Coordinates of C-alpha atoms and ligand atoms in Angstrom, one line a residue:
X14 CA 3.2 -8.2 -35.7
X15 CA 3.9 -4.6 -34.5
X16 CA 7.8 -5.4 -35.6
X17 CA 6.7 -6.6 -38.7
X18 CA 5.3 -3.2 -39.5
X19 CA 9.2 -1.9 -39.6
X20 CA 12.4 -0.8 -37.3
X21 CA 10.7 3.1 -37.8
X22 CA 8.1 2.6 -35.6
X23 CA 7.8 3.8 -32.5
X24 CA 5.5 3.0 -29.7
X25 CA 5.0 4.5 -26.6
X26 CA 4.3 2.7 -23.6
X27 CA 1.0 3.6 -21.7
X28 CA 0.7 2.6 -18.0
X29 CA -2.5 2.8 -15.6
X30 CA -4.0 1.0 -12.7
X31 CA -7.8 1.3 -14.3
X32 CA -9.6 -0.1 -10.7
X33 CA -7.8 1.3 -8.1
X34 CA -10.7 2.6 -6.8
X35 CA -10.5 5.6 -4.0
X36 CA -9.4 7.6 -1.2
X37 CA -5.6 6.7 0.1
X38 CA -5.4 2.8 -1.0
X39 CA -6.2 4.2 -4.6
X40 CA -3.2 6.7 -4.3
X41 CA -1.3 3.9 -2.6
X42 CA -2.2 1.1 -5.2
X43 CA -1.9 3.9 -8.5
X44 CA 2.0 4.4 -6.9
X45 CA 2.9 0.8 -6.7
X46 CA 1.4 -0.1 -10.4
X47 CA 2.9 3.0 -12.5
X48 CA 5.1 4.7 -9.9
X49 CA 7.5 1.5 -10.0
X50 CA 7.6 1.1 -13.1
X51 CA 8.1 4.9 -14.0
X52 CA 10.8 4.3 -11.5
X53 CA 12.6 1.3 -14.2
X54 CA 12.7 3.7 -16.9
X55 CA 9.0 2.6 -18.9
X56 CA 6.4 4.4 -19.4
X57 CA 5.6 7.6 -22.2
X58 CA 2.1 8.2 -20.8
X59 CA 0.2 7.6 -17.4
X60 CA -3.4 7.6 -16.4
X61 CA -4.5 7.7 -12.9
X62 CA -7.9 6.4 -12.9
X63 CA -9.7 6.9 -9.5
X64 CA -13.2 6.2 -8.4
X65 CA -13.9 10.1 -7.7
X66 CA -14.6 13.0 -9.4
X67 CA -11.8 13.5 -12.6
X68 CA -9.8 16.2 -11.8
X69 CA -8.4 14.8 -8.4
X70 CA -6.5 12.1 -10.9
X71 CA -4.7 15.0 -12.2
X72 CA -2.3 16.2 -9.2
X73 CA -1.9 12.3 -8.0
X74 CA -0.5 11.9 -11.6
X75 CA 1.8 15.0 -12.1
X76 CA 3.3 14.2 -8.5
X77 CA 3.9 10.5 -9.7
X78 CA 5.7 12.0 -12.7
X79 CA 7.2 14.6 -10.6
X80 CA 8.8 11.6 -8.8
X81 CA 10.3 10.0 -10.6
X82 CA 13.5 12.5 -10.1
X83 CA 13.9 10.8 -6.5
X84 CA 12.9 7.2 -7.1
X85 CA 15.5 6.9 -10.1
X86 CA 18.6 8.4 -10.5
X87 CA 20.7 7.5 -13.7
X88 CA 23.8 8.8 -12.8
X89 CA 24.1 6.1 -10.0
X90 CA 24.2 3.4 -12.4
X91 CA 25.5 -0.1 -11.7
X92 CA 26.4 -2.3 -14.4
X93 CA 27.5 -6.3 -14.4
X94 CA 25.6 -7.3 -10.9
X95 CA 23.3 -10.3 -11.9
X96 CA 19.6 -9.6 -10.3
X97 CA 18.9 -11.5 -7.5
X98 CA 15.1 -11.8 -8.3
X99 CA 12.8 -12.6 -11.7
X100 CA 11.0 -9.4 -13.1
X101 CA 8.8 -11.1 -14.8
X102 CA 7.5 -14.0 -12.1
X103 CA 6.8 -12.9 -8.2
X104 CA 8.9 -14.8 -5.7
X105 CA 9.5 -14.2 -2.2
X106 CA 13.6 -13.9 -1.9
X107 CA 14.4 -16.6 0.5
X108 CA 16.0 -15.5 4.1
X109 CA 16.3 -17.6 7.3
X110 CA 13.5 -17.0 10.3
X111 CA 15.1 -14.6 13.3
X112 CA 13.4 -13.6 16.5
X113 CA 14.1 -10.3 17.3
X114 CA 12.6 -8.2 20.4
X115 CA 8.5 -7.3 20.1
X116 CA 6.4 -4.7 21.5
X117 CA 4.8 -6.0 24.7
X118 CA 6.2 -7.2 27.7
X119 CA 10.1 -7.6 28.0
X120 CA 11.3 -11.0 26.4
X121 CA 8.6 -11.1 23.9
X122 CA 9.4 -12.0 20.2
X123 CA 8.6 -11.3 16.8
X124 CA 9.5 -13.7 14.1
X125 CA 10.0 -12.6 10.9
X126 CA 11.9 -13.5 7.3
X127 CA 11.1 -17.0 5.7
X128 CA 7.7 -17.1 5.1
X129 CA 6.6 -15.0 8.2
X130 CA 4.5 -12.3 7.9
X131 CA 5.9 -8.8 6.5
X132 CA 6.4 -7.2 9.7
X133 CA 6.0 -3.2 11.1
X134 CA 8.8 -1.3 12.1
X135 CA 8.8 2.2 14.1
X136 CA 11.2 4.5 15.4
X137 CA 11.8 4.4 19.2
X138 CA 10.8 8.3 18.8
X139 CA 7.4 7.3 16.8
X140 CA 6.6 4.3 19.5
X141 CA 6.7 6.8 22.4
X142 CA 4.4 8.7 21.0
X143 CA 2.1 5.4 21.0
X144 CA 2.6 3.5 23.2
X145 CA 0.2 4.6 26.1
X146 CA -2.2 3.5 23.2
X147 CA -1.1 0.3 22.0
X148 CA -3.9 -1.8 23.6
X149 CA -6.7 0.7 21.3
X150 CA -4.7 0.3 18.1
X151 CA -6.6 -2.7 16.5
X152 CA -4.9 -4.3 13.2
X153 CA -2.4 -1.1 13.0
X154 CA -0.1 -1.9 15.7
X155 CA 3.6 -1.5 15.6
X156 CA 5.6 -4.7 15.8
X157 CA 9.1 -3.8 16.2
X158 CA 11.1 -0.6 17.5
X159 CA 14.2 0.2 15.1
X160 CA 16.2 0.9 18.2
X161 CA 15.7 -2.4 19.6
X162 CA 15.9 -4.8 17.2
X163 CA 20.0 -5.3 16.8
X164 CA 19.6 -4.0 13.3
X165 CA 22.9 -4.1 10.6
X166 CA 23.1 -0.9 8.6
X167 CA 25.4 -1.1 5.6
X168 CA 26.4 0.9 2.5
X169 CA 25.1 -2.1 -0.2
X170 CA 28.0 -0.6 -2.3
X171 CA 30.4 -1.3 0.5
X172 CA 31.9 -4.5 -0.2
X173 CA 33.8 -4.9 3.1
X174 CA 31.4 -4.2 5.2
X175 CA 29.2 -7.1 2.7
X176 CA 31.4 -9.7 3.0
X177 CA 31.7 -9.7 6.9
X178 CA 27.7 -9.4 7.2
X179 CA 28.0 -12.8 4.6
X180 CA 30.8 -14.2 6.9
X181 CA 28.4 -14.0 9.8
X182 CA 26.5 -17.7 9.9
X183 CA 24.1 -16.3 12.2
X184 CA 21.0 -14.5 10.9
X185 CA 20.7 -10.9 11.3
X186 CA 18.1 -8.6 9.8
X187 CA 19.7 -5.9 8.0
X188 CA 18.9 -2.3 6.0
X189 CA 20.7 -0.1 4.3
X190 CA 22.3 3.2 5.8
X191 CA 20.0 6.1 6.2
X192 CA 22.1 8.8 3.9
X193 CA 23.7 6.4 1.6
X194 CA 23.5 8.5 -1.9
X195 CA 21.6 6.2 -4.1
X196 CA 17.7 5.5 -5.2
X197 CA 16.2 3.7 -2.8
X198 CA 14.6 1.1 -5.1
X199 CA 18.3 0.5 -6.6
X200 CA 20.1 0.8 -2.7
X201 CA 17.9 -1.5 -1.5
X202 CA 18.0 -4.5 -5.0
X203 CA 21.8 -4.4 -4.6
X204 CA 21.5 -5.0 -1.5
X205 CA 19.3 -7.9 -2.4
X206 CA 22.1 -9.0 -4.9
X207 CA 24.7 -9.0 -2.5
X208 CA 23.6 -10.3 0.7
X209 CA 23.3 -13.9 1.6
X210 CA 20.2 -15.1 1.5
X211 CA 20.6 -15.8 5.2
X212 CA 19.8 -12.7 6.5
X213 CA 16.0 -11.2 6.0
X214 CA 15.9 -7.2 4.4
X215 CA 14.3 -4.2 6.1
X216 CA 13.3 -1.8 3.9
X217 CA 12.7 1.6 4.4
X218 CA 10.8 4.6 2.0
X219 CA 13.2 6.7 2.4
X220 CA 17.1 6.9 3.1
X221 CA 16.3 9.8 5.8
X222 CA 14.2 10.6 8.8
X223 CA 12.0 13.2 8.4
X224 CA 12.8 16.3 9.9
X225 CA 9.9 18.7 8.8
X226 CA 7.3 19.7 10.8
X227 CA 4.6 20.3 9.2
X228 CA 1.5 21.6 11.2
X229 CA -1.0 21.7 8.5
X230 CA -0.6 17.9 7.5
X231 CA -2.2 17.2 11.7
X232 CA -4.7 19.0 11.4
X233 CA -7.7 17.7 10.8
X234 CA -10.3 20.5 9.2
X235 CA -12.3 18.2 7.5
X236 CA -14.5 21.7 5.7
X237 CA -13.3 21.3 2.6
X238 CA -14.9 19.1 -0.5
X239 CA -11.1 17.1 -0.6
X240 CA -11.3 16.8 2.8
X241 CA -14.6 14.7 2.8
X242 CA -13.8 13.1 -0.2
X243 CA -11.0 11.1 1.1
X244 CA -12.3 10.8 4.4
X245 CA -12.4 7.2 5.4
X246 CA -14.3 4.8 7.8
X247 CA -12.5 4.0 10.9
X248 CA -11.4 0.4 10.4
X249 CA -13.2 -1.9 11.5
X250 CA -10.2 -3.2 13.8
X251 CA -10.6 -0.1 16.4
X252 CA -14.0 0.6 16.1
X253 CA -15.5 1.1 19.7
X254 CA -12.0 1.0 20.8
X255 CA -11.7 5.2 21.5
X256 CA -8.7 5.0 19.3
X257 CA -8.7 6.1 15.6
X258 CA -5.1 6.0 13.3
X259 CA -5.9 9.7 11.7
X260 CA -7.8 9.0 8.9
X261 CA -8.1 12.0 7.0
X262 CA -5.8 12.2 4.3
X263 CA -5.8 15.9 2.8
X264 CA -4.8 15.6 -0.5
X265 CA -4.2 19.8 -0.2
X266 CA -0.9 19.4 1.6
X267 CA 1.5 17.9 -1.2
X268 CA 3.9 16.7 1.5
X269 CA 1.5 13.9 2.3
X270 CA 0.6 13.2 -1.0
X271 CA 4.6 13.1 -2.0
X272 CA 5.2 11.2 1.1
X273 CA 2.3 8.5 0.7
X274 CA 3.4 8.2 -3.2
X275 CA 7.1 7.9 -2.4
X276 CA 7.3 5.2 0.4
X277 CA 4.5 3.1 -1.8
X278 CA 6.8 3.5 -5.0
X279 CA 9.4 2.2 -3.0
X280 CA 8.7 -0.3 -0.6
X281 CA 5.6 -1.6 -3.1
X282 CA 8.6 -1.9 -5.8
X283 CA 10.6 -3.6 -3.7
X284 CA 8.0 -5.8 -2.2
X285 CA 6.7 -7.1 -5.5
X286 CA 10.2 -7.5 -6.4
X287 CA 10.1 -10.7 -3.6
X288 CA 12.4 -8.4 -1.4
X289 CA 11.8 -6.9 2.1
X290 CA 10.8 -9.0 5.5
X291 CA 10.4 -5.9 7.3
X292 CA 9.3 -1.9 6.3
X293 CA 10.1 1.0 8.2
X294 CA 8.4 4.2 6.7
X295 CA 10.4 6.9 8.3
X296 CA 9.4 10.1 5.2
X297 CA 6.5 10.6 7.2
X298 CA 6.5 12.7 10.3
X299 CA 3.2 11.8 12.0
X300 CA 3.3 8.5 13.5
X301 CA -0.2 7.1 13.3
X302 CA -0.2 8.2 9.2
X303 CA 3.2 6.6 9.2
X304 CA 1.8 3.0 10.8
X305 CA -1.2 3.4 9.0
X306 CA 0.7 3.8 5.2
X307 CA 2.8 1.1 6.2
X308 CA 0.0 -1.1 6.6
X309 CA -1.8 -0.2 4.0
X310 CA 1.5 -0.5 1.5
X311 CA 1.6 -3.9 2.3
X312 CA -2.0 -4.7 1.6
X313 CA -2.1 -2.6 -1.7
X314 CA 1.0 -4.6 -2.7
X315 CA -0.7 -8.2 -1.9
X316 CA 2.0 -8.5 1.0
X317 CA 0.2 -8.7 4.1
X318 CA -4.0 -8.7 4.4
X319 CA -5.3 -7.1 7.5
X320 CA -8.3 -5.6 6.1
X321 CA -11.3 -5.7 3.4
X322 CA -9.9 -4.9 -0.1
X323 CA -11.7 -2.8 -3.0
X324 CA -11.5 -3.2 -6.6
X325 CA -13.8 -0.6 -8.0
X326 CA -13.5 0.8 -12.0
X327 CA -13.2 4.9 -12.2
X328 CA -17.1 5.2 -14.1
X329 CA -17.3 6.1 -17.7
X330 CA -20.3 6.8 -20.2
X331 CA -21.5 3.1 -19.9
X332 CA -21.6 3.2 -15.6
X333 CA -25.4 2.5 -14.5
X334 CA -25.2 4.2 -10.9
X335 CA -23.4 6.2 -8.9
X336 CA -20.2 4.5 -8.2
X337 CA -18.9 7.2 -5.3
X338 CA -21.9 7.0 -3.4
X339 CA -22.6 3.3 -3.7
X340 CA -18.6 2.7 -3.1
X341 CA -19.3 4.8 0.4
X342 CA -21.9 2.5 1.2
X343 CA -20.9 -0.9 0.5
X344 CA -17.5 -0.2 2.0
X345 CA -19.8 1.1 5.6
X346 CA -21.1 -2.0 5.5
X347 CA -18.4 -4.0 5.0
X348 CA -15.4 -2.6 5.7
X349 CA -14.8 -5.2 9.0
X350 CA -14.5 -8.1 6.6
X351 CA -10.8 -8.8 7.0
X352 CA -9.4 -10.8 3.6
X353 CA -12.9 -10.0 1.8
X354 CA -12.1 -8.7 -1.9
X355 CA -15.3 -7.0 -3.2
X356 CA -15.1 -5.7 -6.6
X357 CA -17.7 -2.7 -7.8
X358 CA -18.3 -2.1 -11.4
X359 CA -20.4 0.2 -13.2
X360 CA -21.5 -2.1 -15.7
X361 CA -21.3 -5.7 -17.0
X362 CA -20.3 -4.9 -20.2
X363 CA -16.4 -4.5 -19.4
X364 CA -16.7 -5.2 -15.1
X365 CA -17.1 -8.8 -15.3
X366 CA -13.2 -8.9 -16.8
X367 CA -11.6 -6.5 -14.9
X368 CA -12.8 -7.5 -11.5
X369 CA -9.5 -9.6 -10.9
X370 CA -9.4 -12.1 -7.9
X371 CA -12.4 -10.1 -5.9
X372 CA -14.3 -12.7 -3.9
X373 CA -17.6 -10.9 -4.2
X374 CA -18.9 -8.5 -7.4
X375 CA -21.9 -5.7 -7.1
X376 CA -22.4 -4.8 -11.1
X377 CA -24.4 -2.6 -12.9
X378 CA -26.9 -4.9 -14.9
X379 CA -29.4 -2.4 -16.3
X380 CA -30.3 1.1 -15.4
X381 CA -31.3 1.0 -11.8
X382 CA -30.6 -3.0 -11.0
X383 CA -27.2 -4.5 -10.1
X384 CA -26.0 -8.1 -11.0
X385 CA -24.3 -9.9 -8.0
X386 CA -20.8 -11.7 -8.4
X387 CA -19.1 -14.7 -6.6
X388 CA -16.0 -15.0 -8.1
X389 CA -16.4 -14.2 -12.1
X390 CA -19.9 -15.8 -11.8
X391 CA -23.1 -13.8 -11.6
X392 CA -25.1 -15.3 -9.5
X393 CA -28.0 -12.6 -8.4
X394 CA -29.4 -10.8 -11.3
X395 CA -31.7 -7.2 -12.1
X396 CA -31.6 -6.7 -8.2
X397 CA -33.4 -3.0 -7.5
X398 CA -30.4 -0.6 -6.2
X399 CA -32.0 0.3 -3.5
X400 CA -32.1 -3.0 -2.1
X401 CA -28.3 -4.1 -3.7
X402 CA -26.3 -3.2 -1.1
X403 CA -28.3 -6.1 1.6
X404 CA -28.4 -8.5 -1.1
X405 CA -24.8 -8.1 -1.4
X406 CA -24.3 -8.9 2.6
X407 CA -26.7 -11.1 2.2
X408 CA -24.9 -13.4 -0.2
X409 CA -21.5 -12.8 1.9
X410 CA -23.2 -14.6 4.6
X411 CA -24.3 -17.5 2.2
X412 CA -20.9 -17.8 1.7
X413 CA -19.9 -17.7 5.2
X414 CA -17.2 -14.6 5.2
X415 CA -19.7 -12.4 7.0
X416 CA -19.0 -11.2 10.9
X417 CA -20.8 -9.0 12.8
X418 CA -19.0 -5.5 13.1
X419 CA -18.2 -4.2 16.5
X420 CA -21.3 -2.0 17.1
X421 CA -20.3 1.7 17.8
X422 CA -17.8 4.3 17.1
X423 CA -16.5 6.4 19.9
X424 CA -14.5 9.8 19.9
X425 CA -11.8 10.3 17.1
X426 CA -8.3 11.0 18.9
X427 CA -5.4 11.2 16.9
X428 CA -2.0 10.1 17.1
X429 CA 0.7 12.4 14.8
Ligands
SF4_30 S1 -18.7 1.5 -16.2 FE1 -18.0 -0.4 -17.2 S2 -16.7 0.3 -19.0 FE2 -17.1 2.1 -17.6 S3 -15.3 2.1 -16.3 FE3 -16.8 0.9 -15.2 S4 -16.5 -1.2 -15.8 FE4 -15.3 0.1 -17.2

């Protein structure tokens, strides 16, 4: 109908995640959704919509925008190669299953490519600095050392260097060259295009280690408002284990925020392309925040659950309480759920629909009383706020995807 109006209009193409919700997944999730496809060349406006105060959208959106001048590059084009993957329709890119050496004792194996799990790469350099830790590390352990792992660089533009790899019957996980002068997003879907499906794909944020050293970014003065405001729970994986990834992510120090939105443009491009059987973030010095985005990348892109997901709407005029302080609390009590989807909306008129696949809805029925979800259904009506939040575990249990979470939290210590 819009065509029908004539050839001189003109409409610009608006892009948002509206229920990202908060903290470092909302960063992580707002990257994947507009950052990738800012990174194809669509999108006139953006909106980052988080589930905190307004004007910490702003800076996560101009350094989205800002970019864009790494994450696409039209002077490196590449014309006549036939995509390897559907845009429009997810589908894993099919590889062969490999062993290749674990993190444990010597001679154990990690399986990966096929349908096995997206698996967690680290630098030798990164794993020494864990490794007397491993045991404490919970869900957010490293899986593979790059070092170890008999991995094939190659220059995807390199067709020599292709067509042996493609010779090779055996299976071999394979990445492209650190330094190789092209976007990584395009290195790594040409790569895609011209490997055999045979061989499984790492892929990395970015095409070089980083280098900077960057004191203020391991710190962890936690005295300012932004500080508190995207400081998270420990997961529930290493409570009470005396080992906690560094969990405050200062949205002061740009670096992180460039690094965090680059490597989830990237890989979280890639990934919902169907390519990738392997990540290595590497743009990130510190090597706990380095483990931890690459976990957290592959749950925000749907690639790999280890932990309870949010879907919570940004609050507008209509929202019936106070969606940052009753976000806080249901995610205390249930951030241990592993694979529990819990959506919170301010209000039914527009929650209901925009609660996606959440497994579990707390929405604002009337001015201080919440309607409970399962599914799309409400099930638990004009419950009194101050009781919501134990109706809400309440009905988890009913539905049998309640556990008990580990009881204490000892001392923080921080790995970067
Ligand atoms: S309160 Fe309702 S309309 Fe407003 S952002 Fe939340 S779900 Fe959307």
């Amino acid at each position: 109908r819009l065509n029908e109006l004539g050839t001189d209009w003109s409409y610009p193409v608006h892009l948002g995640v509206t229920e990202a919700g908060e903290g470092e997944d909302a960063r992580i999730k707002s990257a994947i959704g507009i950052g990738s496809l800012l990174a194809d060349g669509i999108g006139d406006t953006i909106r980052v919509s988080l589930t905190e105060d307004s004007p910490h959208e702003i800076p996560v959106a101009k350094a989205l925008i800002e970019n864009i001048k790494k994450t696409s590059n039209n002077e490196h084009r590449t014309s006549n190669i036939e995509l390897s993957f559907d845009p429009f329709s997810y589908q894993r890119r099919p590889s062969e299953t490999l062993a290749v050496g674990g993190i444990g004792d010597p001679g154990d194996q990690v399986r990966l490519g096929g349908a096995e799990l997206i698996r967690v790469v680290v630098s030798q350099s990164n794993f020494d600095k864990m490794a007397h830790k491993i045991d404490k590390m919970g869900d957010y352990k490293p899986e593979i050392v790059y070092e170890l792992a008999d991995i094939k660089e190659v220059d995807p533009r390199d067709e020599n260097a292709i067509a042996r790899l493609n010779e090779n019957s055996t299976s071999q996980l394979v990445t492209v060259k650190d330094e190789v002068d092209l976007p990584v997003i395009s290195a790594f879907r040409l790569l895609a295009t011209r490997l055999h499906p045979r061989h499984p794909i790492l892929l990395k944020d970015a095409l070089r280690r980083s280098t900077a050293n960057d004191k203020a970014r391991m710190t962890n003065d936690e005295r300012s408002p932004n500080d508190r405001m995207t400081k998270e729970q420990p997961d529930a994986s290493i409570r009470g284990s005396g080992f906690v990834i560094p969990s405050t992510f200062d949205i002061r120090h740009s670096s992180f925020l460039q690094t965090l939105l680059t490597a989830s443009t990237n890989i979280g491009s890639l990934l919902c392309d169907g390519i990738g059987d392997a990540i290595l973030v590497q743009g990130e010095e510190a090597p706990g925040q380095a483990l931890r985005l690459s976990y957290n990348v592959l749950q925000a892109a749907g690639s790999r659950i280890f932990k309870t997901d949010y879907v919570a709407c940004p609050s507008c005029g209509r929202t019936l309480f106070n969606l940052q302080t009753t976000t806080a609390k249901i995610k205390e009590a249930t951030s241990h759920l592993k694979g529990v989807k819990i959506a919170i909306m301010g209000c039914i008129v527009n929650g209901p629909g925009e609660m996606a696949d959440a497994d579990f809805g707390y929405v604002g029925g009337a001015p201080g009383k919440v309607n409970l979800y399962v599914g799309k259904t409400a099930v638990k009506f004009n419950i009194p706020e101050a009781e919501a939040v134990d109706r809400l575990k309440d009905l988890i249990r009913e539905h049998g995807k309640w556990t008990e979470p580990a009881s204490t939290v000892r001392g923080l210590e921080v790995v970067s």
